[in-house]
mmCIF file of C-alpha atoms in Angstrom:
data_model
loop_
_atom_site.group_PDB
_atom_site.id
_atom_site.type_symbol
_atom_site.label_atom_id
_atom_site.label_comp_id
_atom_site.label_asym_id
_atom_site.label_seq_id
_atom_site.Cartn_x
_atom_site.Cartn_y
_atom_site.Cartn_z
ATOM 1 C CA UNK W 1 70.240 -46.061 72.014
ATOM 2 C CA UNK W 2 70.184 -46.453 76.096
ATOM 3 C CA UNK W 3 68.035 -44.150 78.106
ATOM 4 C CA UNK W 4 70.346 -44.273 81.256
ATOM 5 C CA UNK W 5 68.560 -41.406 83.458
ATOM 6 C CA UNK W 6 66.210 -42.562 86.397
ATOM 7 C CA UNK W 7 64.180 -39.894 87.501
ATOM 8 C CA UNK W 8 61.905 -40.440 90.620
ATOM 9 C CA UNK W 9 58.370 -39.968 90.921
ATOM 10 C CA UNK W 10 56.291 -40.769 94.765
ATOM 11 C CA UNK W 11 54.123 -43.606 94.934
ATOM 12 C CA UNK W 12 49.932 -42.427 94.430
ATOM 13 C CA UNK W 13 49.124 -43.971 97.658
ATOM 14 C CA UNK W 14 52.607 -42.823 99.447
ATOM 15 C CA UNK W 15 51.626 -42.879 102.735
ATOM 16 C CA UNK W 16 49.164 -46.216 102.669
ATOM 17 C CA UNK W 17 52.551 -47.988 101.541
ATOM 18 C CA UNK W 18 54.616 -46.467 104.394
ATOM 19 C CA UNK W 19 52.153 -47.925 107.150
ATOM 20 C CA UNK W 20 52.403 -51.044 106.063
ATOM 21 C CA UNK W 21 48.586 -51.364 103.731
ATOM 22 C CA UNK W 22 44.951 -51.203 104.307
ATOM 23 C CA UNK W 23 45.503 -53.093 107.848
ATOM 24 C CA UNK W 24 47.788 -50.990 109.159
ATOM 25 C CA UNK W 25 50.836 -53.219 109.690
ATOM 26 C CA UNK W 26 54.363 -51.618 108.925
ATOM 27 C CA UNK W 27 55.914 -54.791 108.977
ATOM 28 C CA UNK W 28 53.594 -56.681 106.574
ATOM 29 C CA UNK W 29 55.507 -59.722 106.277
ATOM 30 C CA UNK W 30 56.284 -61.724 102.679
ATOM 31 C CA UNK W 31 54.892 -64.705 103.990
ATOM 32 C CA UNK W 32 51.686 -64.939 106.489
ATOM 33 C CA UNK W 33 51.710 -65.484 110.007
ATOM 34 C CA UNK W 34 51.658 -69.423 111.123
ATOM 35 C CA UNK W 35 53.502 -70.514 107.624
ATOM 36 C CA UNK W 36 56.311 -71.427 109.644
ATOM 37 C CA UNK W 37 58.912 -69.016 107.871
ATOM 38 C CA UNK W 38 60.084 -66.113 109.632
ATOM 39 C CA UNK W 39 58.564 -62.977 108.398
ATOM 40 C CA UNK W 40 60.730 -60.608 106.552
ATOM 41 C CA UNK W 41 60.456 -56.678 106.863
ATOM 42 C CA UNK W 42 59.109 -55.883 103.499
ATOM 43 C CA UNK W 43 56.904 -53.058 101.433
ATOM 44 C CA UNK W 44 54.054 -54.523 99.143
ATOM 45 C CA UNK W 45 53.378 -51.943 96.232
ATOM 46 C CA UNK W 46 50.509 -52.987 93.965
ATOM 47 C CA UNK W 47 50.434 -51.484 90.399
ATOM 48 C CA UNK W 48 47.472 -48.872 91.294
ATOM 49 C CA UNK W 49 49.555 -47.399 93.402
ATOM 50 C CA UNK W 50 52.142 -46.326 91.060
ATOM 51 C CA UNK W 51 49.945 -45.017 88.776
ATOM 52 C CA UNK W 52 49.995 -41.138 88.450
ATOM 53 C CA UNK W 53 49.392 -38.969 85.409
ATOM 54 C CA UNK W 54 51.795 -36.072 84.460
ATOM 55 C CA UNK W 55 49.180 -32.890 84.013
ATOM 56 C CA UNK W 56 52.006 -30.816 82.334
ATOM 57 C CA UNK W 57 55.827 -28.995 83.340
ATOM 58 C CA UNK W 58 56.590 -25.968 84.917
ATOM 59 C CA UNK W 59 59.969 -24.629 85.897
ATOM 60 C CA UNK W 60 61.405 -28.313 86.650
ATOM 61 C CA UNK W 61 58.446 -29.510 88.243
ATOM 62 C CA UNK W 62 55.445 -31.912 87.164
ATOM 63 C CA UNK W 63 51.801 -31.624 88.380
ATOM 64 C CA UNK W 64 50.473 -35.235 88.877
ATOM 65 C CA UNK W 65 47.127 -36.036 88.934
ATOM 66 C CA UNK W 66 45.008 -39.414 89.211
ATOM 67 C CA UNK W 67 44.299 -41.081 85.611
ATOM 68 C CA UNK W 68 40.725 -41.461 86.066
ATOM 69 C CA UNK W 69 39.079 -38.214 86.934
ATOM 70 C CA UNK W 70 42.616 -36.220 86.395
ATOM 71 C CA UNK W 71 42.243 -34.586 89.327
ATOM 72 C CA UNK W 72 45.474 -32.742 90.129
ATOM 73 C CA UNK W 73 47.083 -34.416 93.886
ATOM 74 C CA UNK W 74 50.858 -33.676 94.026
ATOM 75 C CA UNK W 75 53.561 -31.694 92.423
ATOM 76 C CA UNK W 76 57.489 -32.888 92.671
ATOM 77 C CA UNK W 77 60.826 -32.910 90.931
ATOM 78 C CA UNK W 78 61.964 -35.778 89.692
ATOM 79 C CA UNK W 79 65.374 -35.195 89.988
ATOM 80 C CA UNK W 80 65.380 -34.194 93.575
ATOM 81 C CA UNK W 81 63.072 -36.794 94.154
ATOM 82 C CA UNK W 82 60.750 -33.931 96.372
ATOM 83 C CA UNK W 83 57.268 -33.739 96.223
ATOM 84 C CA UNK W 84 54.249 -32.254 97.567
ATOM 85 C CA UNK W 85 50.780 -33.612 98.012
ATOM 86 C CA UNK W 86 47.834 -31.398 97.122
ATOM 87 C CA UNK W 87 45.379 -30.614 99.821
ATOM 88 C CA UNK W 88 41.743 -32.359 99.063
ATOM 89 C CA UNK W 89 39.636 -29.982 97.045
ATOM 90 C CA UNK W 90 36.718 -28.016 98.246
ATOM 91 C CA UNK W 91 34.012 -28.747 95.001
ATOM 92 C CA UNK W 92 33.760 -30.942 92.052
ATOM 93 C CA UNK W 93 34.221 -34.542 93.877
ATOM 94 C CA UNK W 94 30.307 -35.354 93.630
ATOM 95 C CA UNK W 95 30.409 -35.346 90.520
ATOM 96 C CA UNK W 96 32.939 -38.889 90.209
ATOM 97 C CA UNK W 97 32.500 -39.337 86.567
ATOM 98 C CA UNK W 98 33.175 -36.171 85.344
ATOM 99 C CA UNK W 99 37.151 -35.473 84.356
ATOM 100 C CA UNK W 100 38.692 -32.630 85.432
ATOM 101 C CA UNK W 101 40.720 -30.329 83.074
ATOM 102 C CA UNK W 102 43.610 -28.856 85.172
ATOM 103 C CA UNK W 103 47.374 -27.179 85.133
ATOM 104 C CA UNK W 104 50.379 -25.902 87.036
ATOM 105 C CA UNK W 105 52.748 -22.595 85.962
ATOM 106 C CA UNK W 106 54.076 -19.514 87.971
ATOM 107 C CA UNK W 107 52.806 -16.370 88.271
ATOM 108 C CA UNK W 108 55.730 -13.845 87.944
ATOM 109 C CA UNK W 109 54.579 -10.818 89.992
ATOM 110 C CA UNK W 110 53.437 -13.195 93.064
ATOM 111 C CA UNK W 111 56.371 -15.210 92.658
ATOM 112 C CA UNK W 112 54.377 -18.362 93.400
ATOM 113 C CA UNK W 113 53.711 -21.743 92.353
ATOM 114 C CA UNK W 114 50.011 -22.471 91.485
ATOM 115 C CA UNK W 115 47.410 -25.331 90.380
ATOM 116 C CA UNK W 116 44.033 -24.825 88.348
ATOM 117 C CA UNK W 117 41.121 -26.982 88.454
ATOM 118 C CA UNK W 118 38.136 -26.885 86.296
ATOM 119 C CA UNK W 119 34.911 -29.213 86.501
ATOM 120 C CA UNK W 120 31.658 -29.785 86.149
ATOM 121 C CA UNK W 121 29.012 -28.747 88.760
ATOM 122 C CA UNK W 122 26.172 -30.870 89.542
ATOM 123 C CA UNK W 123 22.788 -30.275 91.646
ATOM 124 C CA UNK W 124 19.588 -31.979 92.466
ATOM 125 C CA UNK W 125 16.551 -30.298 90.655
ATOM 126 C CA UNK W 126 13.406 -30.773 92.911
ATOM 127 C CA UNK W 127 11.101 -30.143 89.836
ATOM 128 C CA UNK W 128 11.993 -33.567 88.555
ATOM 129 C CA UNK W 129 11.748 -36.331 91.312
ATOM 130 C CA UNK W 130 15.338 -34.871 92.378
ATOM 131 C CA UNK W 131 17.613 -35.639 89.840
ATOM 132 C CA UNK W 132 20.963 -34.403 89.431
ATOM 133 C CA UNK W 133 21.313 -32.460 86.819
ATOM 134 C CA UNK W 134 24.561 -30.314 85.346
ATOM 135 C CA UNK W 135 24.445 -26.555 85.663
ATOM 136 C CA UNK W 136 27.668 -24.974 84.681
ATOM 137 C CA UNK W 137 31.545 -25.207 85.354
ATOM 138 C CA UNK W 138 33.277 -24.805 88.487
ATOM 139 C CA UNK W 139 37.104 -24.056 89.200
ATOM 140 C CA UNK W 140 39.645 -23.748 91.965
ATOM 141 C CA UNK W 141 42.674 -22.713 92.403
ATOM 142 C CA UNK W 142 45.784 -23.796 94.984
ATOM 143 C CA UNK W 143 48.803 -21.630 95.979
ATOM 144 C CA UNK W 144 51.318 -24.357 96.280
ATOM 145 C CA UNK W 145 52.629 -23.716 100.620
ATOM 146 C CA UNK W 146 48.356 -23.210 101.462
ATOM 147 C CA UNK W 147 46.391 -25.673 102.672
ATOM 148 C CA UNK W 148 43.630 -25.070 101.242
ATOM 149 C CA UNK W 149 41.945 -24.034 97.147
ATOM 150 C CA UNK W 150 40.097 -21.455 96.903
ATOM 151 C CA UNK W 151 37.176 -20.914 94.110
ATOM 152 C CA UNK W 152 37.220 -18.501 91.740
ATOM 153 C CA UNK W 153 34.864 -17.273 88.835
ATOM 154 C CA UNK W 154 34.630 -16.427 85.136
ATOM 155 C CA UNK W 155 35.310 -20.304 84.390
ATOM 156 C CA UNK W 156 34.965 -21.216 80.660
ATOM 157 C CA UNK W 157 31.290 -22.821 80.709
ATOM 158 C CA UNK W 158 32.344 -25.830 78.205
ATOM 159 C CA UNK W 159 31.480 -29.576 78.733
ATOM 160 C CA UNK W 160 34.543 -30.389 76.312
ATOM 161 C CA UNK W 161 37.274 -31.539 77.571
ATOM 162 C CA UNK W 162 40.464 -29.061 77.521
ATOM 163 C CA UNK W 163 43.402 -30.458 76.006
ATOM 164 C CA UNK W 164 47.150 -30.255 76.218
ATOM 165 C CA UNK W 165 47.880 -27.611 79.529
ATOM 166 C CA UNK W 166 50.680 -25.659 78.351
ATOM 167 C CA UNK W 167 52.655 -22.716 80.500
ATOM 168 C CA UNK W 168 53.950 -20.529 79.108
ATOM 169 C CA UNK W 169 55.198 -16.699 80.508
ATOM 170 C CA UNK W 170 53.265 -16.569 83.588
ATOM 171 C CA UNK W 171 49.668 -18.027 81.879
ATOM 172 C CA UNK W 172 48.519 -21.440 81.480
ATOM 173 C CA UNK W 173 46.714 -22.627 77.960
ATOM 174 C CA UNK W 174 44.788 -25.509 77.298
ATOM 175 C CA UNK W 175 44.006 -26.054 73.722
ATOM 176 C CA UNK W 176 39.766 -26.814 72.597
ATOM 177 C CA UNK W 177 39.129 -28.397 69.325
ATOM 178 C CA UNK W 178 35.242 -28.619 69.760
ATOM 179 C CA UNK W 179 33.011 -26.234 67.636
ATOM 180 C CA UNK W 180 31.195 -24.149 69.978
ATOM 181 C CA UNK W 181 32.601 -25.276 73.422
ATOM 182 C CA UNK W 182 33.389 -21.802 75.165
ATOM 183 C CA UNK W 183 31.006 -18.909 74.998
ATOM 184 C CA UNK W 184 34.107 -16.534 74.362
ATOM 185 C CA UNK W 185 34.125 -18.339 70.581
ATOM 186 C CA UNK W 186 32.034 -18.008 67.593
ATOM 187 C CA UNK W 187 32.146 -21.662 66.537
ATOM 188 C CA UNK W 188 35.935 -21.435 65.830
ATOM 189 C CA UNK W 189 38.607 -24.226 67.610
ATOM 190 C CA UNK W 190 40.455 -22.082 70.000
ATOM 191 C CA UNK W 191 43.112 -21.775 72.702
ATOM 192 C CA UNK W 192 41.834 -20.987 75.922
ATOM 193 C CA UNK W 193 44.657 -19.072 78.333
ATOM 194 C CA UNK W 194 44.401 -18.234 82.051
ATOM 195 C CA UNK W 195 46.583 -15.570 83.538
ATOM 196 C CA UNK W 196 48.089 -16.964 86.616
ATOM 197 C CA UNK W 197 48.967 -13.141 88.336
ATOM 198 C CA UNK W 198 45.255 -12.166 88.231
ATOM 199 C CA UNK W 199 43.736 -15.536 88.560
ATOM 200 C CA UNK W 200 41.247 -14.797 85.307
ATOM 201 C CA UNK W 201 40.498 -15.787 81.643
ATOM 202 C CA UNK W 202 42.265 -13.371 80.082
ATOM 203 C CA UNK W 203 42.088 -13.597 76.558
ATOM 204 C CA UNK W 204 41.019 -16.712 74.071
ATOM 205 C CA UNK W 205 43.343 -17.083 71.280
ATOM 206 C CA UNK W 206 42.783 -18.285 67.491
ATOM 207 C CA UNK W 207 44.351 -20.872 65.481
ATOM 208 C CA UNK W 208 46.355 -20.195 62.129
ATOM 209 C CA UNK W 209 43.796 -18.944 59.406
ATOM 210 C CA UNK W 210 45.468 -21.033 57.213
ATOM 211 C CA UNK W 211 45.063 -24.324 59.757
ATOM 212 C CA UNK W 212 43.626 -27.141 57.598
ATOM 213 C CA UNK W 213 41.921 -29.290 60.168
ATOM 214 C CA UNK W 214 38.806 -28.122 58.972
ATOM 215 C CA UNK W 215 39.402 -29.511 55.607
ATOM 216 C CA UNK W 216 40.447 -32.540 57.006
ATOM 217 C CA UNK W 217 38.606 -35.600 55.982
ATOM 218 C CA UNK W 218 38.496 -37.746 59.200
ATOM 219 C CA UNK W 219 36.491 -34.625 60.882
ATOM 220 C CA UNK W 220 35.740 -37.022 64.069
ATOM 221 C CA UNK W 221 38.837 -37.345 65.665
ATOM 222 C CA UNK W 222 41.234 -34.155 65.621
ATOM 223 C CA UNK W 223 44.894 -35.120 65.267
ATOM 224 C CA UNK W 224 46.261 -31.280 66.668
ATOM 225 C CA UNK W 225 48.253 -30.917 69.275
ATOM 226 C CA UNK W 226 49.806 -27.738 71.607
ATOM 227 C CA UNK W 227 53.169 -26.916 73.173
ATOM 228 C CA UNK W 228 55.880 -24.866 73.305
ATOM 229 C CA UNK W 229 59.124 -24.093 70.626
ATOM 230 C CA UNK W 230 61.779 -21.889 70.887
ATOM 231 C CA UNK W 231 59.570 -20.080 73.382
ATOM 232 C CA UNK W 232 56.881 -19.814 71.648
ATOM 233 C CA UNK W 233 53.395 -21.356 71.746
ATOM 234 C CA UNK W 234 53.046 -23.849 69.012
ATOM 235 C CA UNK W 235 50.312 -25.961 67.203
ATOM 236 C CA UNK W 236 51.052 -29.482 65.079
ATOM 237 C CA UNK W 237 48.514 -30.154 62.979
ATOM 238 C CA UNK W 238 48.666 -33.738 61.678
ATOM 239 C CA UNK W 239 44.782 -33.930 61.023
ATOM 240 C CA UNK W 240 45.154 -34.425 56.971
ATOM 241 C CA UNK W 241 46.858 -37.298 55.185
ATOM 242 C CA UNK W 242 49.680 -34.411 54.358
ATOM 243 C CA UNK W 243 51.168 -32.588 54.887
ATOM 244 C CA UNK W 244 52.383 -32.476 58.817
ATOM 245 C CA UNK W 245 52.400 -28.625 59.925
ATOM 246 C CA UNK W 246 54.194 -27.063 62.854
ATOM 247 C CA UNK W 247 52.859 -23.294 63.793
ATOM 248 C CA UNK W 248 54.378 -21.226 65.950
ATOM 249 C CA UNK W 249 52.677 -18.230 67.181
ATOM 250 C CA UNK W 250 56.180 -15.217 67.068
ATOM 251 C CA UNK W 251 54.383 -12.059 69.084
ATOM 252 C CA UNK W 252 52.095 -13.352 71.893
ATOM 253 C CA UNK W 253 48.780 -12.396 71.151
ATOM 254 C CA UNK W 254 48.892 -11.496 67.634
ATOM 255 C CA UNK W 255 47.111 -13.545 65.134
ATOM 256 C CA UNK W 256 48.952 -12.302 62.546
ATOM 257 C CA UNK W 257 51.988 -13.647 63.609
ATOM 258 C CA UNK W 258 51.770 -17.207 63.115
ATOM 259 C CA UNK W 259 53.918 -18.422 61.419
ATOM 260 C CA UNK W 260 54.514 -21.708 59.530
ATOM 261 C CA UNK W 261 58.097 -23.284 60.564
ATOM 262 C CA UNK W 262 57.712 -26.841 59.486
ATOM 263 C CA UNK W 263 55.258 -28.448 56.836
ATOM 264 C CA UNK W 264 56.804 -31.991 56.235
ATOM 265 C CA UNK W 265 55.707 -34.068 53.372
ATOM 266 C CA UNK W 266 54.649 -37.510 54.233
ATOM 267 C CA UNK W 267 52.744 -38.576 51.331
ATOM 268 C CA UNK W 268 56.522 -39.500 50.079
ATOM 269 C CA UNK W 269 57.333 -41.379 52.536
ATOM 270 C CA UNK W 270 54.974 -44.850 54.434
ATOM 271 C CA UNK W 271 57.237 -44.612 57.147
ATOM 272 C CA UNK W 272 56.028 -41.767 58.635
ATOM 273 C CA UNK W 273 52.902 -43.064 60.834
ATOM 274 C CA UNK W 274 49.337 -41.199 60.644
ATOM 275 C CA UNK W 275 48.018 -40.170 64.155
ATOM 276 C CA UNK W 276 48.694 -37.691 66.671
ATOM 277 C CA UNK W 277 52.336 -35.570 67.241
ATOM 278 C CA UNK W 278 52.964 -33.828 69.679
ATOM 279 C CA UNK W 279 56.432 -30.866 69.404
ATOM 280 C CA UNK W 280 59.237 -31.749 71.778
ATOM 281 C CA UNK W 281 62.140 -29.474 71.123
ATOM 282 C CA UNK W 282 62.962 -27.133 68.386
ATOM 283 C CA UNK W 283 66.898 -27.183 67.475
ATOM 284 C CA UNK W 284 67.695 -23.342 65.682
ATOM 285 C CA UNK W 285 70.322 -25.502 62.708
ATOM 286 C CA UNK W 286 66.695 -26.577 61.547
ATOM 287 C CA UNK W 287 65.550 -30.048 63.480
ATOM 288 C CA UNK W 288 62.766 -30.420 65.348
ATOM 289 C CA UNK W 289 61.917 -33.373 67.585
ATOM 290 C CA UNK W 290 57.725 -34.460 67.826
ATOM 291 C CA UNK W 291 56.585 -37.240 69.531
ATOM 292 C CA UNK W 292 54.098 -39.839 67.930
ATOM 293 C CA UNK W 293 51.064 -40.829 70.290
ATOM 294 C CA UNK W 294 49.678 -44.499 68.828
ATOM 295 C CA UNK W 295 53.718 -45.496 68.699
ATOM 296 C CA UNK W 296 55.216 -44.289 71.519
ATOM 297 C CA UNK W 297 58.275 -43.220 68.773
ATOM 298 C CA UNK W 298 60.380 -39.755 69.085
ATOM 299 C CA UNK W 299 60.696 -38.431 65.658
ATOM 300 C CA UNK W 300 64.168 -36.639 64.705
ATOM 301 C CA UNK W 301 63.125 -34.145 61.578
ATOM 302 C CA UNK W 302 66.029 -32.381 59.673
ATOM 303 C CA UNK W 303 63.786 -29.716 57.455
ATOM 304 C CA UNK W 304 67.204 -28.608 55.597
ATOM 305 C CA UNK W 305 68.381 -32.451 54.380
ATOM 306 C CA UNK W 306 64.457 -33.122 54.812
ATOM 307 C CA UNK W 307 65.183 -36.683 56.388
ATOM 308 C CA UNK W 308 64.173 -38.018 59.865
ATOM 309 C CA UNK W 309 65.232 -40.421 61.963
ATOM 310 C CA UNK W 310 62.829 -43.111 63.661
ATOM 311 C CA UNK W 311 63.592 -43.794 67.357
ATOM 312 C CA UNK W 312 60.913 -46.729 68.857
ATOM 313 C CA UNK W 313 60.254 -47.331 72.276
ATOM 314 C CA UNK W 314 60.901 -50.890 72.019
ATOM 315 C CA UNK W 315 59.810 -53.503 74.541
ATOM 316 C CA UNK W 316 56.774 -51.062 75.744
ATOM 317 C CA UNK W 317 53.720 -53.197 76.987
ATOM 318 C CA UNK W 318 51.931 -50.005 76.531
ATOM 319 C CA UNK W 319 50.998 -46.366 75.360
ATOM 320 C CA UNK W 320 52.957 -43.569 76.186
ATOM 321 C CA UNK W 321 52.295 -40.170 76.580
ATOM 322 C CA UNK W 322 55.434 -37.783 76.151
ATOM 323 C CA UNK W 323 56.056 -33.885 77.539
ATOM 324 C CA UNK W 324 58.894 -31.040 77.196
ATOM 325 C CA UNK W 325 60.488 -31.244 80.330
ATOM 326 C CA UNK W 326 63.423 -29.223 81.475
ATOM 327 C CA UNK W 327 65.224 -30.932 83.997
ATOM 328 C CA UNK W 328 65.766 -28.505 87.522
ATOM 329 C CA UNK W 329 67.880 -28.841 90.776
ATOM 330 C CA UNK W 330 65.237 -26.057 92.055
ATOM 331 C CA UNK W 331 64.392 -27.833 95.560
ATOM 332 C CA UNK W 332 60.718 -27.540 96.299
ATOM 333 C CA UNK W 333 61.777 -26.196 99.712
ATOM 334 C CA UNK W 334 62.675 -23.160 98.543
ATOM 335 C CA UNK W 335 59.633 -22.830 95.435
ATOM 336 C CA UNK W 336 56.840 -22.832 98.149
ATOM 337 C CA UNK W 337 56.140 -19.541 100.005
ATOM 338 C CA UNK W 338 55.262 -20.014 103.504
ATOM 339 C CA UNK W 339 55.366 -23.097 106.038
ATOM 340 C CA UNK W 340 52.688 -24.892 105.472
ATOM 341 C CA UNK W 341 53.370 -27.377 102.993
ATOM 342 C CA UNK W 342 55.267 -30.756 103.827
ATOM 343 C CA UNK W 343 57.997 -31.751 101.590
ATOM 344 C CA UNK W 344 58.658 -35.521 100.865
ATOM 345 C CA UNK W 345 61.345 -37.218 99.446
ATOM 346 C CA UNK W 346 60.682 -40.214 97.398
ATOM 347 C CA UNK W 347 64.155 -41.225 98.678
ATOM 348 C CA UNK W 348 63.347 -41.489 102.289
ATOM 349 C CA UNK W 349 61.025 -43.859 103.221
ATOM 350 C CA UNK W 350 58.964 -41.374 105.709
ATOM 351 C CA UNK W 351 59.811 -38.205 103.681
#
């Protein structure tokens, strides 16, 4: 199988590129000055400055942050090739070795675009010899056509990292697998949401009562994942040997209402790797598609013939990391409300 679609993502360091490097020349030459060759106009693009990593999908549109810190900096469309880079944030930069848990959705009633931004707050304690020490959570948020973030309160206090941002009907959910790590939970792993109209933590929801992770016998590393199928939040649980289970959550808010639409066998079957999966797309003649982390392989699951079909990502030097995205024409021009954000095209070599 060919992958034929190219979809366009901006450089990280865009406009460094454009003007020519770190010394400033636009017409930084292939060969250097003296060698006796006439210079050619040409772009040097190191590898660091294509890195960017995709925070999660929204209406057509990926949030990209950088790697390290995951620090959210641009949104675009990859099939427009537009983009928009995020103004600096106020808060949480002191701190450069703390990561920062983040995601993008829409808030219906504002009809807006918006990015969240959680991370730890640091401070120098006088009492002893002026240390930094941590003392609580901090988040922002950024109206996509501001200029600006603006802080807001009633921020989770965890120092776990949130996993998987998911949006989903106008709130954002990140999914926390660590005992203890929000005051709103007794112990219990939960789902954190965020309600993108009022800007708060609205509500923490539980995992399936019948979710066997905390059975599972490799305790230390959680193999659960979160998305979205058939419109409805989701949870893969791959944390036991077998089986592989696929919950989907029916009424929004309702614990009762999980239900169990996939719980594939493996034991039967060596072929089917042990490790992470994340959901991809639910099919309603009974197929589901999951994506496996430590093989960078999309997983084709018929539950009614109960077969599967193995599709590698061959000649990959690397990892890959793999999202539901639906493809938009939206142009970012008309997502943004007001004039203040720029709109680039990755096309264009000034936008």
């Amino acid at each position: 199988m060919k992958l034929g679609t190219k979809l366009k993502i901006p450089l990280r360091n865009a406009e460094m590129v454009h003007d020519g490097g770190e010394d400033g020349d636009p017409q930084m030459g292939c060969f250097p000055k003296g060698s006796g060759v006439k210079r050619k106009r040409c772009i040097k693009v190191k590898p660091k400055d294509q890195r960017f990593k995709i925070v999660n999908s929204c209406s057509g549109f990926l949030c990209l942050s950088k790697p390290t810190r995951n620090n959210p900096v641009a949104v675009c469309n990859p099939v427009t090739g537009e983009y928009i880079n995020l103004p600096v944030a106020n808060r949480g930069d002191e701190n450069m070795d703390g990561f920062v848990d983040c995601g993008f959705g829409f808030s219906p009633r504002t009809n807006q675009y918006k990015v969240r931004r959680m991370f730890d707050q640091w401070t120098r304690d006088h009492r002893f010899a002026n240390r930094e020490g941590y003392y609580g959570r901090g988040a922002e948020i950024h109206t996509l056509g501001t200029e600006s973030w603006r802080s807001i309160d009633n921020t989770p206090q965890s120092r776990y990292k949130l996993a998987f941002p998911t949006y989903l009907d106008g709130g954002l959910h990140w999914l926390c697998l660590d005992k203890g790590c929000c005051l709103y939970s007794s112990g219990s792993e939960v789902i954190v949401t965020f309600d993108l109209d009022s800007e708060r933590f609205q509500s923490v929801l539980q995992l399936p009562h019948e979710y066997h992770s905390e059975g599972s016998s490799d305790k230390g590393t959680r193999k659960v994942s979160m998305g979205v199928l058939g419109g409805c939040l989701c949870i893969c649980d791959a944390s036991g040997y077998s089986p592989i289970d696929i919950w989907v959550m029916k009424k929004y808010g309702v614990q009762e209402s999980w239900t169990n639409l996939f719980s594939i066998d493996t034991i039967c079957d060596e072929r089917w790797p042990y490790g992470l999966y994340q959901p991809i797309n639910f099919i309603k003649n009974g197929t589901v598609l999951i994506f496996h982390y430590f093989k960078s392989a999309l997983i084709h699951y018929d539950d009614r013939r109960l077969r599967f079909r193995y599709l590698k990502v061959r000649g990959a030097k690397s990892r890959f990391e793999a999202i539901a995205h639906i493809p938009s024409f939206l142009s970012l021009k008309d997502a943004v409300v007001g004039d203040k954000a720029v709109v680039m095209n990755v096309n264009t070599r000034y936008g």
